[in-house]
Structures are given as C-alpha cells and as structure tokens.
Coordinates of N, CA and C and ligand atoms in Angstrom, one line a residue:
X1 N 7.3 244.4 -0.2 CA 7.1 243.0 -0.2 C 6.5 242.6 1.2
X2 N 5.5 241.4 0.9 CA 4.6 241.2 2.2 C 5.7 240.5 3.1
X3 N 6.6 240.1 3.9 CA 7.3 239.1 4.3 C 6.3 237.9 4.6
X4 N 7.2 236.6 4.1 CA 5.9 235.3 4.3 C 5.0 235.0 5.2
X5 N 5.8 235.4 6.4 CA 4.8 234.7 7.5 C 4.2 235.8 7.8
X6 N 3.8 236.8 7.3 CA 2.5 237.6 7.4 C 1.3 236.9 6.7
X7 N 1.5 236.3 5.4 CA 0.6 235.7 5.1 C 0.5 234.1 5.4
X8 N 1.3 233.6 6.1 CA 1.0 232.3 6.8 C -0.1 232.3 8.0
X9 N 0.5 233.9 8.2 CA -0.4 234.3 10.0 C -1.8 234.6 9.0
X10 N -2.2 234.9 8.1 CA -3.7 235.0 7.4 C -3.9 233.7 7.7
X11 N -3.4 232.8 6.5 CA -4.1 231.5 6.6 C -4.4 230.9 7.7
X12 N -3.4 231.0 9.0 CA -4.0 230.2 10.0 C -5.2 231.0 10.7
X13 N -5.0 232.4 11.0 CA -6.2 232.9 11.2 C -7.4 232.2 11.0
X14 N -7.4 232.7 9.6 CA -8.3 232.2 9.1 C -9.1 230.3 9.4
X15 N -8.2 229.3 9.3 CA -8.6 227.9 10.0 C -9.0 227.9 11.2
X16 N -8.5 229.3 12.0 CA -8.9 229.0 13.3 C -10.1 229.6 14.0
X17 N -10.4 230.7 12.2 CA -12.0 231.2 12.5 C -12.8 229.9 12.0
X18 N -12.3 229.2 11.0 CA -13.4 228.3 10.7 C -13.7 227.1 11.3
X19 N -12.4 226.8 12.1 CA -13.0 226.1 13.1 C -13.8 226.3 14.4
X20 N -13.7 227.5 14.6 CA -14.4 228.3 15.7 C -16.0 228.0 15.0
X21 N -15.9 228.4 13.8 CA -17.6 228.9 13.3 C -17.8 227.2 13.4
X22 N -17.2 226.1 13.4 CA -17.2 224.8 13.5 C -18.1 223.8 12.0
X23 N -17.3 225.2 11.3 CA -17.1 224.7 9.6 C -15.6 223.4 9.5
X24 N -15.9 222.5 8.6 CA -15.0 221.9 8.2 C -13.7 222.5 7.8
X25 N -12.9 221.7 7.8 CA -11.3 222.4 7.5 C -11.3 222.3 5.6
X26 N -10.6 223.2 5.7 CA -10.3 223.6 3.9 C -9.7 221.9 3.1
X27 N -9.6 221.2 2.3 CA -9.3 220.2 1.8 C -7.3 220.5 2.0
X28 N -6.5 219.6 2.2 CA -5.8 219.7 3.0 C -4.8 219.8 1.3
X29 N -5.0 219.0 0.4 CA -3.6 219.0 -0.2 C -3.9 219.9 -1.9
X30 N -4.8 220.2 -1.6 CA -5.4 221.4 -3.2 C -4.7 222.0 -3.5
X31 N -3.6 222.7 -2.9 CA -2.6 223.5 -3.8 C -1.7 222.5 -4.1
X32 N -1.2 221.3 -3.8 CA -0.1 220.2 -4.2 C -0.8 219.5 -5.3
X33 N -1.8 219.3 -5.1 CA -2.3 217.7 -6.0 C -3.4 217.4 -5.3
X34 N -4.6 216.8 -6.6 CA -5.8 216.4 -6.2 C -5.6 215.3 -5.5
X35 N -4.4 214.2 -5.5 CA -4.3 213.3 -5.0 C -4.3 213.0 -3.4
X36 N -4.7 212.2 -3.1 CA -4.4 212.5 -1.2 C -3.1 211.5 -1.3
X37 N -3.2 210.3 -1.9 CA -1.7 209.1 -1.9 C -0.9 209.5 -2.8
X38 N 0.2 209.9 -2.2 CA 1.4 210.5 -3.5 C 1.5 209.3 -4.2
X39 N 1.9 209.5 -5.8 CA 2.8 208.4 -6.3 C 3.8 207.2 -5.2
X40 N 3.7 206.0 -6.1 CA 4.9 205.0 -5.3 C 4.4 205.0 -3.9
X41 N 3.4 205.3 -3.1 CA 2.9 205.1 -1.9 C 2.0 203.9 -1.8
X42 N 2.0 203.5 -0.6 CA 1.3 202.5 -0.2 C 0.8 202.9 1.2
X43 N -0.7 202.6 1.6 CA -0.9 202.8 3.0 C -0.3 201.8 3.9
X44 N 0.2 201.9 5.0 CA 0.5 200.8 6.5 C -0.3 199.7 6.5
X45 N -0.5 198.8 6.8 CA -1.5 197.7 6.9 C -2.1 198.3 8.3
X46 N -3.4 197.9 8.4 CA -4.3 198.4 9.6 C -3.8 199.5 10.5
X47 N -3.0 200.7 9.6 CA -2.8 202.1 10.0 C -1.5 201.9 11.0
X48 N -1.0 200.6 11.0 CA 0.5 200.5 11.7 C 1.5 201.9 11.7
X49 N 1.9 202.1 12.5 CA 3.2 203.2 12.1 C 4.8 203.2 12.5
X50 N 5.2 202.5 11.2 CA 6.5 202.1 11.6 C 7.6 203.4 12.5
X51 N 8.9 203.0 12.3 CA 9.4 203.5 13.4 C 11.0 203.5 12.5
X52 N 10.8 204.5 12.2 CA 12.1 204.8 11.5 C 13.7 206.1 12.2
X53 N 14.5 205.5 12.6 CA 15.5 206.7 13.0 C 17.4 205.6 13.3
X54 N 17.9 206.6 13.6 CA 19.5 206.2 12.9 C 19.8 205.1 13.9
X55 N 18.9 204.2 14.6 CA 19.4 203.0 15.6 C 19.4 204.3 17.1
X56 N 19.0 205.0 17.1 CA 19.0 205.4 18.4 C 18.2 206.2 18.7
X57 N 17.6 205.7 19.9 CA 16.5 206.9 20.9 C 16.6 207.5 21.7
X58 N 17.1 208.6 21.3 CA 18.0 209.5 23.1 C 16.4 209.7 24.1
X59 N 17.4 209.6 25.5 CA 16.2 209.3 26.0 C 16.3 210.8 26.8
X60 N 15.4 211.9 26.6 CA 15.9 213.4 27.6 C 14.5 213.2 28.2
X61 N 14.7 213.5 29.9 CA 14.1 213.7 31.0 C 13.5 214.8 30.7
X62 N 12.1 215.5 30.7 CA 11.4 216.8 30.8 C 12.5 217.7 31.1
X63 N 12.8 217.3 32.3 CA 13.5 218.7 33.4 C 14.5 219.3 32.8
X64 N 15.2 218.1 31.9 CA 16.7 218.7 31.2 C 16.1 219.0 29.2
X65 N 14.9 218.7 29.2 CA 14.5 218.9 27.9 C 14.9 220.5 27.5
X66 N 15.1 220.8 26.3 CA 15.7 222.5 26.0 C 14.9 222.0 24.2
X67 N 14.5 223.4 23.7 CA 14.4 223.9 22.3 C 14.8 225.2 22.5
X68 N 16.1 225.5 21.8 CA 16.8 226.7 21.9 C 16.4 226.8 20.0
X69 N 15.7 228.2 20.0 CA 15.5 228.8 18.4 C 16.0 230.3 18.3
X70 N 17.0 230.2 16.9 CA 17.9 231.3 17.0 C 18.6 231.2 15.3
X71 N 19.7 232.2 15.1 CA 19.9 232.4 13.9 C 19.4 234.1 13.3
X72 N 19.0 233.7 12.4 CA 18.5 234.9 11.4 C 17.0 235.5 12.1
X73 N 17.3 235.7 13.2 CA 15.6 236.0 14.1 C 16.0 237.4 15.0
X74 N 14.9 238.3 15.1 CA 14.9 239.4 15.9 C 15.2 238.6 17.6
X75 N 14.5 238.1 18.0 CA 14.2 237.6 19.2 C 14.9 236.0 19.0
X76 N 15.8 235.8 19.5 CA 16.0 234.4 19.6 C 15.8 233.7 21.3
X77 N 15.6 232.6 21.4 CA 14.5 232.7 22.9 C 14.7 230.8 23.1
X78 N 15.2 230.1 24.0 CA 15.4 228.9 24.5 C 14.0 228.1 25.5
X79 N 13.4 227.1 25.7 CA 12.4 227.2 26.2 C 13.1 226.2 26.9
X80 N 12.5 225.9 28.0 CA 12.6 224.2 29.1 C 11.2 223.8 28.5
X81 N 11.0 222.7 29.0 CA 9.6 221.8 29.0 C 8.2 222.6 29.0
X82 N 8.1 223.3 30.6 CA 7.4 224.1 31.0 C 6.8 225.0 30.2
X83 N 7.4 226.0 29.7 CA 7.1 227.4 29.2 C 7.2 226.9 27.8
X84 N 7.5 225.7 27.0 CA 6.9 225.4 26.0 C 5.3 224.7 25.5
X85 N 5.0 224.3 26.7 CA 4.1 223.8 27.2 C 2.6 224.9 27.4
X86 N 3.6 225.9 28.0 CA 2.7 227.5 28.4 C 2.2 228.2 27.2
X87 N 3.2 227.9 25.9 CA 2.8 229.5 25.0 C 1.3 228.4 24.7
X88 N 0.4 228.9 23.3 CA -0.9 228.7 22.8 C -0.5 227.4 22.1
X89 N -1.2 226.2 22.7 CA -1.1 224.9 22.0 C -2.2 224.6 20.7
X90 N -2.1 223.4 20.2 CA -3.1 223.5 18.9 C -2.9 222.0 18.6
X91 N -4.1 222.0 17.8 CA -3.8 220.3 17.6 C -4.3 219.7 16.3
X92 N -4.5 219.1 15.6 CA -4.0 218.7 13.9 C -4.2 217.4 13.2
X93 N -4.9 216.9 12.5 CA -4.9 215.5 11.7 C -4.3 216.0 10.4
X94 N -3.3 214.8 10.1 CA -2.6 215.3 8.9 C -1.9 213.9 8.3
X95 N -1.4 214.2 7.3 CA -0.8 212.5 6.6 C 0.4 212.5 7.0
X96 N 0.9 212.0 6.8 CA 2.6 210.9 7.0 C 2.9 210.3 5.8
X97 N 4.1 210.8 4.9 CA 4.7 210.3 4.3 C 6.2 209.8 4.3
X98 N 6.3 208.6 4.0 CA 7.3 208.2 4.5 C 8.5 208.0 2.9
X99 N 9.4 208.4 2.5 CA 10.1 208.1 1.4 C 10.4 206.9 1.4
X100 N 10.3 205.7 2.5 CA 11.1 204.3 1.9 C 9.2 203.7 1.2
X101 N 8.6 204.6 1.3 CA 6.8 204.3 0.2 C 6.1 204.0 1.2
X102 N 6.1 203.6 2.4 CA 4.9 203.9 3.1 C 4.3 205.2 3.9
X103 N 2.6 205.0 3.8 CA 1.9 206.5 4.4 C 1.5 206.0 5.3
X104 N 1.0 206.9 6.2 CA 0.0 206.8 6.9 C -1.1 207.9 6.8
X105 N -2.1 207.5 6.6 CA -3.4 208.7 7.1 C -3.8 209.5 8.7
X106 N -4.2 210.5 8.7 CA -4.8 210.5 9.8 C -4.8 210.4 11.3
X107 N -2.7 211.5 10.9 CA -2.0 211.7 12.1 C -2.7 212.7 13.2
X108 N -3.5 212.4 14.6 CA -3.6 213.3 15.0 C -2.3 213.7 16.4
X109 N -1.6 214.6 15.7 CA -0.6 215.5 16.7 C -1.2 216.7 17.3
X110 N -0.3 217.2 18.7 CA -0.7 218.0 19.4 C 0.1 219.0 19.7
X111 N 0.6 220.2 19.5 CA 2.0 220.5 20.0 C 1.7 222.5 20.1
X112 N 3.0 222.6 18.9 CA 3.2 224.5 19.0 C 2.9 223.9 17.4
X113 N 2.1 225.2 16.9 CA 2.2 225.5 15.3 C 3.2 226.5 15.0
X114 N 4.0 225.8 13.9 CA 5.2 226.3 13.7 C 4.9 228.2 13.8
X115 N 3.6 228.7 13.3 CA 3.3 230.2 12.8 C 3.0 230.7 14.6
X116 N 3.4 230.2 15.4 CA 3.2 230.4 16.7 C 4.7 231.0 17.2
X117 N 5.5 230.3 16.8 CA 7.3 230.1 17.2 C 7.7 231.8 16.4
X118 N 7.2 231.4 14.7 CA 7.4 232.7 14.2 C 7.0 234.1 14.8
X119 N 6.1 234.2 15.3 CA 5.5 235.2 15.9 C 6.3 235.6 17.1
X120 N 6.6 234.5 17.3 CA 7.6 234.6 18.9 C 9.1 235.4 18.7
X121 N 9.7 234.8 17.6 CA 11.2 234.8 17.3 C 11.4 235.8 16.3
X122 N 10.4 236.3 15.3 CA 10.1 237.2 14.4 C 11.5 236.9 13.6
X123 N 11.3 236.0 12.5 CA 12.5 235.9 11.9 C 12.7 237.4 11.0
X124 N 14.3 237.2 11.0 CA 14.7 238.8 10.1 C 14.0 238.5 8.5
X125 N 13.7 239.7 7.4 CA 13.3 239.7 6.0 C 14.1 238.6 5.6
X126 N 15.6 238.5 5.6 CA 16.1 237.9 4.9 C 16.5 236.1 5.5
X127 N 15.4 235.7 6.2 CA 15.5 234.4 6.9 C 14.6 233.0 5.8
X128 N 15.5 232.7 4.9 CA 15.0 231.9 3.8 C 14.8 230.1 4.6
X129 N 15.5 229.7 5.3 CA 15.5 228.3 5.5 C 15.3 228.1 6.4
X130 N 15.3 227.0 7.1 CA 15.7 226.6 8.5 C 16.1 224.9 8.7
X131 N 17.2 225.2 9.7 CA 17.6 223.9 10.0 C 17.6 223.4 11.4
X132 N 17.2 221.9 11.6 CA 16.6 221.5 13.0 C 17.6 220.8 13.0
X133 N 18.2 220.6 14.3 CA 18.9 219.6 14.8 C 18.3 218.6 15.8
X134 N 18.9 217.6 16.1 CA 18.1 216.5 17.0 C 19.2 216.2 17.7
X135 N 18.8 215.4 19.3 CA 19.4 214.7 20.0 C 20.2 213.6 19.8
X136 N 19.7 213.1 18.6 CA 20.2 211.7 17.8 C 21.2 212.3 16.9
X137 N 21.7 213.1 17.0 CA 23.1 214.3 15.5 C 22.2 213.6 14.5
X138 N 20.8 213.8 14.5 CA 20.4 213.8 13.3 C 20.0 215.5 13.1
X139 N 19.8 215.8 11.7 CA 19.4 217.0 11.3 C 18.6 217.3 9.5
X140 N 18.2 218.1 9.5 CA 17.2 218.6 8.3 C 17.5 219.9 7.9
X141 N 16.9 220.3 6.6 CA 17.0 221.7 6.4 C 15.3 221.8 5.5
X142 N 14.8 222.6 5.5 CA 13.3 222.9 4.9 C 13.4 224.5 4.8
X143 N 12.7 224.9 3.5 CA 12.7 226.1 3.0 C 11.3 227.1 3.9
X144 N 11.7 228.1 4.5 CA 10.9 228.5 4.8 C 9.2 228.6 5.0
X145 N 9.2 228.4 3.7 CA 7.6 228.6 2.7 C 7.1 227.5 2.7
X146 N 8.0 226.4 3.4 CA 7.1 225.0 3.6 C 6.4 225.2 4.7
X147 N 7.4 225.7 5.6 CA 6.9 225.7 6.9 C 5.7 226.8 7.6
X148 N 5.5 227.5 6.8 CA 4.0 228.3 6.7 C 3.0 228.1 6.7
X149 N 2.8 226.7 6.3 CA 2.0 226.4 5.8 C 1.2 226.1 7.2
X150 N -0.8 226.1 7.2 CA -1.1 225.9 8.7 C -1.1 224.4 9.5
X151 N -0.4 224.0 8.8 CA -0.3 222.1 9.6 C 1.1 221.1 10.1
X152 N 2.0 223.0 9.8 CA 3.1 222.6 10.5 C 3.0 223.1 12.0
X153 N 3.9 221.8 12.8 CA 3.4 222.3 14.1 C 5.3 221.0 14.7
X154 N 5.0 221.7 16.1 CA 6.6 220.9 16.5 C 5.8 220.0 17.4
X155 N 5.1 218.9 17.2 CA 4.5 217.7 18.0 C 4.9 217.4 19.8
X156 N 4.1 217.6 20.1 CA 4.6 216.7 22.1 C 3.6 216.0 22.2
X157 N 2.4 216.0 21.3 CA 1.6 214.5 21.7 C 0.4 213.8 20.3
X158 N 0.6 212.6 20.4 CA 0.1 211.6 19.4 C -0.8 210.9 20.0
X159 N -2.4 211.1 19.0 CA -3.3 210.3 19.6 C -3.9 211.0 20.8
X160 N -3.4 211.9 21.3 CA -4.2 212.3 22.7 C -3.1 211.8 23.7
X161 N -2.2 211.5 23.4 CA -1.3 210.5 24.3 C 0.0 211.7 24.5
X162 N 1.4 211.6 25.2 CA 2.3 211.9 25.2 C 3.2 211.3 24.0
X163 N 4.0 212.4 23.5 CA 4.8 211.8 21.9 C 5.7 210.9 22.5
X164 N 5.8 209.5 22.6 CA 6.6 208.1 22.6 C 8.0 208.7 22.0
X165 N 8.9 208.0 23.2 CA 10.6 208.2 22.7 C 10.7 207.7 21.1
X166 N 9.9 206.7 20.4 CA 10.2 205.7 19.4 C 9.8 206.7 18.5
X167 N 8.9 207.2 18.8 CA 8.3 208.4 17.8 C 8.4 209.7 17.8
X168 N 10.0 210.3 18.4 CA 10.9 211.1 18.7 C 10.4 212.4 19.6
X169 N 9.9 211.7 20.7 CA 9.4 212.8 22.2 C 10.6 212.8 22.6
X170 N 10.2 213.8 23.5 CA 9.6 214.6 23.8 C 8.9 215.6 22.9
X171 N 9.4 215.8 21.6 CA 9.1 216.7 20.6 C 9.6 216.4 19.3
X172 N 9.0 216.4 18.6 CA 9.5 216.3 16.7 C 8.8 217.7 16.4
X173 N 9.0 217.6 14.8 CA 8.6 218.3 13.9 C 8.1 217.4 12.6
X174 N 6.8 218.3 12.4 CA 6.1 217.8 11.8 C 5.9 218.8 10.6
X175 N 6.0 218.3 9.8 CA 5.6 219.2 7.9 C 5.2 217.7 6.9
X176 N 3.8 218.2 7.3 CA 2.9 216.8 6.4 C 2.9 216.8 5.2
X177 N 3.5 218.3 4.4 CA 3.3 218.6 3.0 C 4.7 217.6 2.2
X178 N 5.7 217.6 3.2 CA 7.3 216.4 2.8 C 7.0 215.3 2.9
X179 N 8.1 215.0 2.4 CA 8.3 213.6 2.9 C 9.1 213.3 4.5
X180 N 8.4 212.4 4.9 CA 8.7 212.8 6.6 C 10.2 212.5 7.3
X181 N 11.2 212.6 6.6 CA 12.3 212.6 6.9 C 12.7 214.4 7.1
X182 N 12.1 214.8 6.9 CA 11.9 216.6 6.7 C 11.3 217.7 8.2
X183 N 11.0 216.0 8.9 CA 10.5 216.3 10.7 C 11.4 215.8 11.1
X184 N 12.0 216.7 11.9 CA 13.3 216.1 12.8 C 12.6 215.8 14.0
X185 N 12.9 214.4 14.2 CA 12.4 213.6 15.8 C 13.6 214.5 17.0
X186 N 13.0 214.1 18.1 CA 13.7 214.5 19.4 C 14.3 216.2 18.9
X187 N 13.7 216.8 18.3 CA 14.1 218.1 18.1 C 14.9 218.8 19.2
X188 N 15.5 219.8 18.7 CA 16.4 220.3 20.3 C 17.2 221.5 19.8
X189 N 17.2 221.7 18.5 CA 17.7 223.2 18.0 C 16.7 223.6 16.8
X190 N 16.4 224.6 16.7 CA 16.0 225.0 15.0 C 16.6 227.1 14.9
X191 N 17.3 226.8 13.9 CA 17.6 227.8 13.1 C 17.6 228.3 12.2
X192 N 17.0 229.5 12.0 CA 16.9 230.2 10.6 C 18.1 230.2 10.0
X193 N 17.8 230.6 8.5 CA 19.6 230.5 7.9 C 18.8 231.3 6.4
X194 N 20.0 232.4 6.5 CA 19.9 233.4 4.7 C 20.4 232.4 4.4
X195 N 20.9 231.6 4.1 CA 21.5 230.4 2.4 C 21.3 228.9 3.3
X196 N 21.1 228.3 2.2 CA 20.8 226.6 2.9 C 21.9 226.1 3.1
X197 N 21.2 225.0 3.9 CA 22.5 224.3 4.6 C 21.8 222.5 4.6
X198 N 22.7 221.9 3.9 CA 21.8 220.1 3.7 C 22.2 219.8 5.1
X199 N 21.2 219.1 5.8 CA 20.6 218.0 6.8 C 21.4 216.9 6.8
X200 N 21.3 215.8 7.4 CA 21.8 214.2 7.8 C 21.4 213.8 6.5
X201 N 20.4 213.2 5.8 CA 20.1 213.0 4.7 C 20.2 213.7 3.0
X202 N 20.3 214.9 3.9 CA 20.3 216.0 2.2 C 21.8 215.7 1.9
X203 N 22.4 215.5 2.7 CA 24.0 215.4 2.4 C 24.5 213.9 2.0
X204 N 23.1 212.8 2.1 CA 23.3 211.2 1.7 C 22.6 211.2 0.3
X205 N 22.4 212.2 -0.4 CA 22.0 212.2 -1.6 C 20.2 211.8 -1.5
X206 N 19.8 212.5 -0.6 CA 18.2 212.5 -0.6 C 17.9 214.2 -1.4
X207 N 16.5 214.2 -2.0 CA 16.3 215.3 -2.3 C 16.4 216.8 -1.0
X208 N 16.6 217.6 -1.7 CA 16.5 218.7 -1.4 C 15.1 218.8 -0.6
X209 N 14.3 218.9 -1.9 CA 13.1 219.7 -1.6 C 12.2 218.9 -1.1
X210 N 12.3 217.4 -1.6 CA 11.0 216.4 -1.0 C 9.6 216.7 -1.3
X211 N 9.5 217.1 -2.1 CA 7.5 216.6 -2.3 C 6.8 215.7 -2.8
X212 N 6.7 214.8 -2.0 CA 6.0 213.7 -2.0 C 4.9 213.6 -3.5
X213 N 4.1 213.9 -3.9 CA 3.6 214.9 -5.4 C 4.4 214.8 -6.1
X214 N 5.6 215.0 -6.3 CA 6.4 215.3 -7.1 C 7.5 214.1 -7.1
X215 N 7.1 213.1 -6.2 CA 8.0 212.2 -6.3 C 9.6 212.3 -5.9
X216 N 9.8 213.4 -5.3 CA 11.2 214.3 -4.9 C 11.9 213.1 -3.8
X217 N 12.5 212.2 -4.3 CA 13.1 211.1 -3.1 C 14.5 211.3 -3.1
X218 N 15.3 210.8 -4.2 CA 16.9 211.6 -4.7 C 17.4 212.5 -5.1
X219 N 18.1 213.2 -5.1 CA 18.4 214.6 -6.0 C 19.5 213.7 -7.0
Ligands
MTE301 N1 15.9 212.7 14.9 C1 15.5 212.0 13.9 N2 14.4 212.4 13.2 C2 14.0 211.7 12.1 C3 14.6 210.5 11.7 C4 15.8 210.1 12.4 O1 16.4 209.1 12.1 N3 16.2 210.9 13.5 N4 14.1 209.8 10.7 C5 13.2 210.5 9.7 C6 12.5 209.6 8.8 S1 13.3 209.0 7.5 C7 11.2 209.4 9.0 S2 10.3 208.5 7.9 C8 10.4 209.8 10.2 C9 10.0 208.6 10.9 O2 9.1 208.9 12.0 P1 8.5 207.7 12.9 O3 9.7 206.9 13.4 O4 7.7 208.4 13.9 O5 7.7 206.9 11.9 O6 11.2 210.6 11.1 C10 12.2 211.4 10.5 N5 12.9 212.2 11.5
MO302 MO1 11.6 208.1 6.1

C-alpha cells in the first residue's frame, strides 16, 4: 500500500510544476462538487471577514512563539518563530467556509503547506488523524486524507500582510475543503493520532467530518 502522503507529495508536485510552467491552477473543488458555494451558504457583504473564536485572543510574542509536532511520527521536531519561517514557504488563494453560513472567496494565505511538515516529521503507516491544539484550549481533530490535500497549509500571513491576532496569528491552520472551525487559530501543537480523538467542538455535538458539500454541520 502506497502510504497517503506519497501521493499528496504527487499532487503538490505536480501544482508546483504547473505553476512554474505558469499554467493556471487545476479547478479547486472537482473532486467535492461542481459547486464553488456550498449549500446554506451566503457570501460576506463586500468580502468582510468576520471574526469568530471562544472570546479570547492569546496574545504570544514571536520570541516565545513554539509549534511542537509529534505523536504517531518518525521524527517529531518543535520549531520557534525563526526556523519555522526558514523551512520552504508557499502561498495560496482558497475559500472560507464558515458553519454559522457565511463564506468568503478568495483567501490569499501564506505560510508552511501542510505536505511540507509531513515530509519533515514522516508520520508512522499507521498515523490516521491529527489533532491541533491552540493557545485559546481550543482544539480540532481532521482525518488525515483531508489534510493532503495541496491547499492545506498552517497560515503566518493574510493578504500579503502578517496573520492579525483576531485572525489567530501568529499561525492558524487552514483546510479550505471543511468547514473552518476544522483550522485551529493560534495553533501551537499538532499531533498525529492511530484512533480519533473529538476537538473543542466535535465534542459540542458539531460534525465529525465537516464537508461543507455535504452539508456536514451536526452529527
Ligand atoms: N483557536 C481557535 N481556532 C478557531 C476558532 C476558535 O474559537 N479558536 N474558531 C473556529 C471557527 S468556528 C471559525 S469559523 C474560524 C474563524 O476564523 P476567523 O476568525 O479568522 O474568521 O476559526 C476556527 N478556528
Ligand atoms: Mo465557524
């Protein structure tokens, strides 16, 4: 059996030859749905983007910033600011779905692509999930095979700008294919995990799986 992120590491290859050859990017949502607006969606009024998190914005200084990734991984490896900054950056327009029904179009973030981190930490065969923690004790869980995909990426800047504390900088996580409660703001741990484990919301009776397409809001 291929392990997944051998074939995640194809597909991104491959985006990153066709953006080289400075061909257009593949249509972004064709294996979910011809749709680009999920069901029950509404766009933001003039591309506004609200600001959704549990009443709090931890505020962490660069210097004391940490992403420690570990669990079910050959290499488990802690970064500061710096040397997260150092590995190969990459940058990304992608949608925003939000489960209380609003989207947004035409996020451009800048950060690590998640198939970057993989490569780094080499999760073990049997590494099915992963769950992110935040600075806010908020937390998620997402199935591996979401996060393969080539437009997941852990965000440090929006717009060309530095990622805003409101819109969980120093770093979030970003998976445009969910619903965006599925990106942990202010990120600050992610761990592989052989059996799942429900998040801050998976455990308030939000769906599991979240596909926006599929209308996945409750379990
Ligand atoms: N740490 C943290 N991450 C979080 C949340 C949160 O409360 N805390 N809210 C989630 C939800 S429900 C959404 S819709 C998006 C909101 O991101 P935004 O505030 O940048 O719009 O972040 C997600 N990630
Ligand atoms: Mo949300």
């Amino acid at each position: 059996m291929i392990p997944l992120h051998i074939e995640a590491k194809e597909r991104w290859a491959a985006k990153m030859k066709a953006r080289q050859a400075g061909l257009p990017p593949a249509p972004r949502d064709a294996v979910r749905s011809g749709e680009r607006l999920p069901p029950g969606q509404h766009l933001t009024q003039g591309g506004a983007f609200p600001v959704l998190d549990l009443g709090i914005q931890p505020r962490i200084d660069l210097p004391r910033w940490r992403l420690k990734i570990g669990g079910a991984v050959e290499t488990p490896i802690e970064f500061g600011w710096e040397a997260f900054n150092a590995i190969p950056q990459v940058d990304d327009v992608s949608d925003f779905h939000c489960v209380t029904t609003w989207s947004k179009y035409d996020c451009r973030w800048a950060g690590v692509a998640f198939a970057t981190l993989i490569d780094l930490v080499r999760p073990l065969p049997e590494a099915r999930f992963v769950f992110f923690t935040s600075s806010d004790s908020y937390s998620t869980n997402v199935p591996m095979e979401s996060l393969l995909d080539d437009d997941v990426l852990i965000a440090t800047r929006f717009d060309g700008e530095a990622l805003s504390r409101e819109h969980g900088g120093p770093a979030r996580v970003i998976v445009p294919k969910l619903y965006a409660w599925k990106g942990a703001k202010f990120v600050k741990e992610i761990e592989f995990l052989t059996e799942d484990r429900p998040g801050f919301w998976e455990q308030r009776g939000y769906s599991n799986t979240a596909c926006p397409w599929k209308e996945e809001r409750f379990a």
